[in-house]
Coordinates of C-alpha atoms in Angstrom, one line a residue:
M1 CA -0.7 0.3 0.4
E2 CA 1.3 3.5 -1.2
N3 CA 3.3 5.8 1.7
L4 CA 2.3 2.3 4.1
I5 CA 5.6 2.8 6.8
K6 CA 5.4 7.2 6.5
A7 CA 1.3 6.7 7.7
Q8 CA 2.6 3.4 10.4
Q9 CA 5.3 6.4 11.3
L10 CA 4.2 9.3 11.3
V11 CA 1.0 7.5 14.1
N12 CA 3.9 6.3 15.8
E13 CA 5.3 9.4 16.4
A14 CA 2.1 11.2 17.7
E15 CA 1.5 12.8 20.1
V16 CA -2.0 12.9 19.6
I17 CA -4.5 11.6 17.2
I18 CA -7.2 13.5 16.2
V19 CA -9.9 11.2 14.1
I20 CA -12.3 12.1 11.3
A21 CA -14.0 9.5 10.8
G22 CA -16.8 9.8 7.5
N23 CA -19.6 7.7 5.8
K24 CA -17.5 4.8 5.0
F25 CA -16.0 4.4 8.8
A26 CA -19.9 3.7 9.4
K27 CA -20.7 1.8 7.1
L28 CA -18.1 -0.5 8.5
E29 CA -19.9 -0.5 11.9
G30 CA -23.9 -1.4 9.7
L31 CA -24.2 1.5 8.9
D32 CA -25.5 2.5 5.6
L33 CA -29.4 3.6 5.3
L34 CA -28.8 5.0 1.7
G35 CA -27.7 0.8 0.1
Q36 CA -31.1 -0.5 2.5
D37 CA -33.8 -3.0 0.0
S38 CA -35.4 -4.3 2.7
F39 CA -38.2 -0.6 3.9
D40 CA -41.2 -3.2 2.2
Q41 CA -40.2 -5.2 4.6
D42 CA -39.4 -3.8 7.6
F43 CA -42.0 -1.2 7.1
P44 CA -45.0 -2.3 4.6
L45 CA -47.3 0.2 6.4
I46 CA -45.9 3.2 5.1
A47 CA -44.7 2.2 2.3
K48 CA -48.4 0.7 0.7
K49 CA -49.9 4.7 2.3
Y50 CA -47.2 6.7 0.5
D51 CA -45.8 4.5 -2.3
V52 CA -42.5 5.4 -0.9
H53 CA -39.9 2.3 -1.2
S54 CA -36.4 3.5 0.8
I55 CA -35.4 4.7 4.3
G56 CA -34.3 8.6 2.6
S57 CA -37.8 9.0 0.4
A58 CA -39.9 8.0 3.5
L59 CA -37.7 10.2 5.9
D60 CA -38.1 13.2 3.2
L61 CA -41.2 13.3 3.2
K62 CA -44.0 15.5 4.9
E63 CA -46.8 14.4 5.3
L64 CA -45.5 12.1 7.8
A65 CA -47.5 11.6 11.6
W66 CA -45.4 12.3 14.4
S67 CA -46.5 8.6 15.2
E68 CA -44.8 7.4 12.0
K69 CA -41.5 9.4 11.7
W70 CA -41.2 8.4 15.4
F71 CA -41.8 4.9 13.9
I72 CA -39.3 4.8 12.0
W73 CA -36.9 6.7 14.1
S74 CA -37.1 3.7 17.0
Q75 CA -36.8 1.2 14.1
L76 CA -33.8 2.5 13.1
I77 CA -31.9 3.3 16.0
N78 CA -32.9 -0.3 17.5
K79 CA -31.6 -1.8 14.7
Y80 CA -28.5 0.3 13.8
S81 CA -27.4 1.8 17.3
L82 CA -28.9 0.0 20.7
M83 CA -28.0 -3.6 19.2
Y84 CA -24.8 -2.5 17.9
K85 CA -21.7 -4.5 18.3
P86 CA -18.3 -2.6 17.7
S87 CA -16.2 -4.3 14.4
A88 CA -12.6 -5.8 14.8
T89 CA -12.1 -2.8 13.0
M90 CA -13.5 0.0 15.6
K91 CA -11.7 -2.6 18.3
Q92 CA -8.3 -2.1 16.7
L93 CA -8.2 1.8 16.7
K94 CA -9.2 1.2 20.3
E95 CA -6.9 0.3 21.2
L96 CA -4.6 2.2 18.8
L97 CA -6.0 5.5 20.6
N98 CA -5.2 4.4 23.8
K99 CA -1.7 5.0 23.8
K100 CA -2.8 8.9 23.5
K101 CA -4.7 11.9 23.4
Y102 CA -7.5 11.6 20.6
F103 CA -10.5 13.7 19.4
I104 CA -13.2 11.9 18.0
A105 CA -14.8 13.7 15.0
T106 CA -17.7 12.0 12.5
A107 CA -20.7 12.8 10.6
S108 CA -22.1 9.1 11.8
F109 CA -25.1 9.9 13.6
G110 CA -25.3 6.5 14.7
N111 CA -24.0 5.9 18.4
F112 CA -21.0 3.8 17.0
F113 CA -18.4 5.2 19.1
E114 CA -20.0 5.9 22.3
K115 CA -21.1 2.1 22.7
A116 CA -17.4 1.5 21.7
G117 CA -16.3 2.5 24.5
F118 CA -14.2 5.9 24.3
N119 CA -14.6 8.8 26.5
Q120 CA -17.5 10.5 25.4
N121 CA -16.4 14.0 25.9
R122 CA -13.5 13.6 23.5
I123 CA -16.4 12.3 20.5
F124 CA -18.3 15.6 18.7
N125 CA -20.7 14.2 16.6
V126 CA -21.5 16.6 13.6
F127 CA -24.2 16.6 12.0
G128 CA -26.1 14.6 15.8
N129 CA -26.3 11.6 17.1
W130 CA -29.7 10.2 16.7
T131 CA -29.6 8.9 19.9
N132 CA -30.6 12.1 21.3
M133 CA -33.5 14.3 20.6
Q134 CA -33.8 17.9 20.5
C135 CA -37.1 19.7 20.4
S136 CA -39.0 20.0 16.9
S137 CA -40.1 23.8 17.8
G138 CA -37.1 25.4 16.3
I139 CA -36.0 26.8 19.4
N140 CA -32.2 25.2 20.7
H141 CA -34.5 23.8 24.4
G142 CA -31.5 21.4 24.3
L143 CA -30.6 17.7 23.8
K144 CA -32.3 14.8 25.6
N145 CA -30.8 10.6 25.4
A146 CA -33.7 9.2 23.2
T147 CA -32.7 5.8 23.5
K148 CA -35.6 5.1 26.5
V149 CA -38.1 5.6 24.0
A150 CA -36.9 4.0 20.5
T151 CA -36.9 1.2 22.7
Q152 CA -40.4 1.3 23.9
I153 CA -41.9 2.7 20.4
A154 CA -39.7 0.4 18.7
A155 CA -41.6 -2.9 20.1
T156 CA -44.9 -1.1 19.9
T157 CA -46.5 -1.7 16.3
V158 CA -50.0 -0.6 16.3
L159 CA -49.5 3.8 15.2
T160 CA -51.9 5.1 17.9
D161 CA -50.0 3.0 21.0
I162 CA -46.8 5.3 19.1
E163 CA -48.7 8.2 19.4
K164 CA -49.5 7.9 23.7
L165 CA -45.1 8.0 23.3
I166 CA -44.4 10.8 21.2
P167 CA -41.8 12.4 23.5
K168 CA -42.9 16.2 24.7
C169 CA -40.7 19.1 25.2
T170 CA -40.4 20.0 28.6
V171 CA -40.2 23.5 28.6
C172 CA -42.5 23.9 25.1
G173 CA -44.8 21.5 24.8
Q174 CA -43.8 20.4 20.8
P175 CA -43.1 17.0 20.1
L176 CA -39.1 16.2 20.1
E177 CA -37.3 14.8 17.3
I178 CA -33.5 12.6 17.2
H179 CA -30.9 15.4 17.0
L180 CA -30.1 15.2 12.9
P181 CA -30.1 17.2 10.5
I182 CA -33.6 16.9 9.1
T183 CA -34.7 19.9 9.6
S184 CA -33.2 23.3 8.9
H185 CA -33.3 24.4 12.6
F186 CA -30.8 21.6 13.3
Y187 CA -29.0 23.0 15.9
P188 CA -25.1 20.7 16.8
D189 CA -24.1 19.1 20.0
S190 CA -22.5 23.1 21.6
D191 CA -20.9 21.3 24.6
A192 CA -19.1 18.7 21.5
N193 CA -18.1 21.5 19.5
A194 CA -16.9 23.8 22.3
R195 CA -14.3 20.4 23.4
F196 CA -13.5 19.9 20.4
R197 CA -11.9 23.8 19.7
W198 CA -11.0 23.5 22.8
F199 CA -8.9 20.7 22.3
L200 CA -7.7 21.9 19.3
T201 CA -6.1 25.0 20.4
G202 CA -4.3 23.0 23.7
N203 CA -2.4 20.8 20.7
E204 CA -1.5 23.7 18.5
A205 CA 2.1 23.3 19.5
T206 CA 2.2 19.6 20.1
K207 CA 3.2 16.4 16.9
T208 CA -0.4 16.0 16.0
V209 CA -1.1 13.7 13.5
F210 CA -5.1 14.2 11.9
L211 CA -6.2 10.7 10.7
E212 CA -9.0 10.2 8.3
L213 CA -11.4 7.1 7.4
G214 CA -13.6 7.0 5.2
V215 CA -14.5 10.4 4.5
D216 CA -16.3 10.7 1.1
E217 CA -18.4 12.6 -1.0
T218 CA -21.2 12.8 1.6
S219 CA -19.3 14.8 4.5
P220 CA -17.2 17.5 2.6
Q221 CA -17.2 19.7 4.9
L222 CA -14.9 17.2 7.1
F223 CA -12.5 17.3 4.5
E224 CA -11.8 20.9 2.6
P225 CA -10.9 22.4 6.2
I226 CA -9.8 19.6 8.0
I227 CA -6.9 20.0 5.7
H228 CA -6.3 23.9 5.8
L229 CA -6.6 23.1 9.1
V230 CA -3.3 20.5 9.2
D231 CA -1.6 23.1 6.4
E232 CA -1.9 26.1 9.1
Y233 CA -0.4 24.5 11.9
K234 CA 3.3 22.9 11.6
Q235 CA 3.2 21.0 13.9
W236 CA 0.3 19.0 12.5
S237 CA 0.1 16.0 9.6
Y238 CA -2.9 14.3 8.0
V239 CA -2.6 9.8 7.4
A240 CA -6.0 9.5 5.4
A241 CA -7.5 6.5 3.7
D242 CA -8.8 5.6 0.1
Y243 CA -7.0 8.4 -0.9
T244 CA -3.6 9.1 -3.3
Q245 CA -1.1 11.7 -2.1
A246 CA -2.1 13.7 -5.4
M247 CA -5.2 14.4 -3.9
L248 CA -3.4 16.1 -0.9
P249 CA -2.6 19.7 -1.5
L250 CA 1.9 20.8 -2.2
T251 CA 2.2 21.7 1.6
L252 CA 0.8 18.6 2.8
Q253 CA 3.5 16.9 0.6
N254 CA 6.0 16.3 3.6
R255 CA 4.0 15.5 6.3
S256 CA 1.1 13.8 4.7
A257 CA 0.7 10.0 3.7
A258 CA -2.8 9.4 2.1
V259 CA -3.0 5.5 1.2
N260 CA -4.9 4.4 -1.2
T261 CA -6.3 1.4 0.6
D262 CA -10.4 1.1 2.8
S263 CA -9.8 2.3 6.8
A264 CA -10.0 -0.7 8.5
S265 CA -7.1 -2.2 6.0
L266 CA -5.6 1.0 7.2
V267 CA -6.5 0.7 10.6
Q268 CA -5.0 -2.4 11.3
A269 CA -2.2 -1.9 9.2
L270 CA -1.4 1.0 11.7
I271 CA -2.3 -0.9 14.7
E272 CA 1.4 -4.0 13.4
G273 CA 3.7 -1.4 12.7
N274 CA 2.1 -0.2 16.8
K275 CA 4.3 -3.0 17.9

C-alpha cells in the first residue's frame, strides 16, 4: 500500500491523534441507510400508504405523522445503534487510541464510538446523534436522551399506541425529534463542538496527526476545512484512507500520507506498525 510506512511513522511519533470519521467508516459498522433494500419488509404500512420504498424517501416525506416518524426512527435506532456490536476495526482503533491523547469528529449519527467505549467527552458528532432528541419548535431547548423512548416505540406496532409515547419538550410542549439535520432548525451539539475547539487550541504546538477514515463526498465538511487547518499548523500532519497522495495539497506533501486503501485495512496496518 502506497505511503503505508510513512503513515505508520507519523502515527507512532504523534502525541495526539484526531480521528475524522466519515460515512464509509459508518458502513464498516453496519450503518448504510442509502443502501438498505428491505424497506418494504420492515415498514409495509408506510410503504403502501405513501408509495415509498427506501429510508431516504420516507424520511423526506413532509406528510408523515409524528407517530409514523417515531416508528421509523425507533426501529432504525434499535436496529443500528442499540443492538450495535463494535467491529474488529473499531476495536483495533480503540487499541490504537488508548496509547494517545485523542479526539473524534464523526459524520456518523449512529452512536458507535460511544457504545464502543471511547471517552464521550472526546467525541463530536458533527451531524448529530439520533440517540438524542431535540425540540421540533425551531428553538434550541437542549438535547435529551432518546434511547428509552426508542426502545418503547420499537416494541410497539400500533400507530395509535405510539402516539401516546411521542416525547414532548418539557419547556414548550412541542414534539421532540431525533437530533439529525433533517430540518432547517438543526442545532449542532454546542458543548461537544466547544470541547473539540478547545482540544484543537490546546494542541496547536503538539505533534498531532489527523487520521481521516472513510470521509467521502457525502461529508465534504470534514475534508477541506481539516486540510486547511492542518496546513496552518506545522506540527500537525495528515493520514488518510481512500486517497492518493496527489489528491492532497503540495504544502502538505512532506507531512501527510494518503494510503489508497479502505479504513479497515489502514487501521489494521497502523496497529501492526505500532507493535
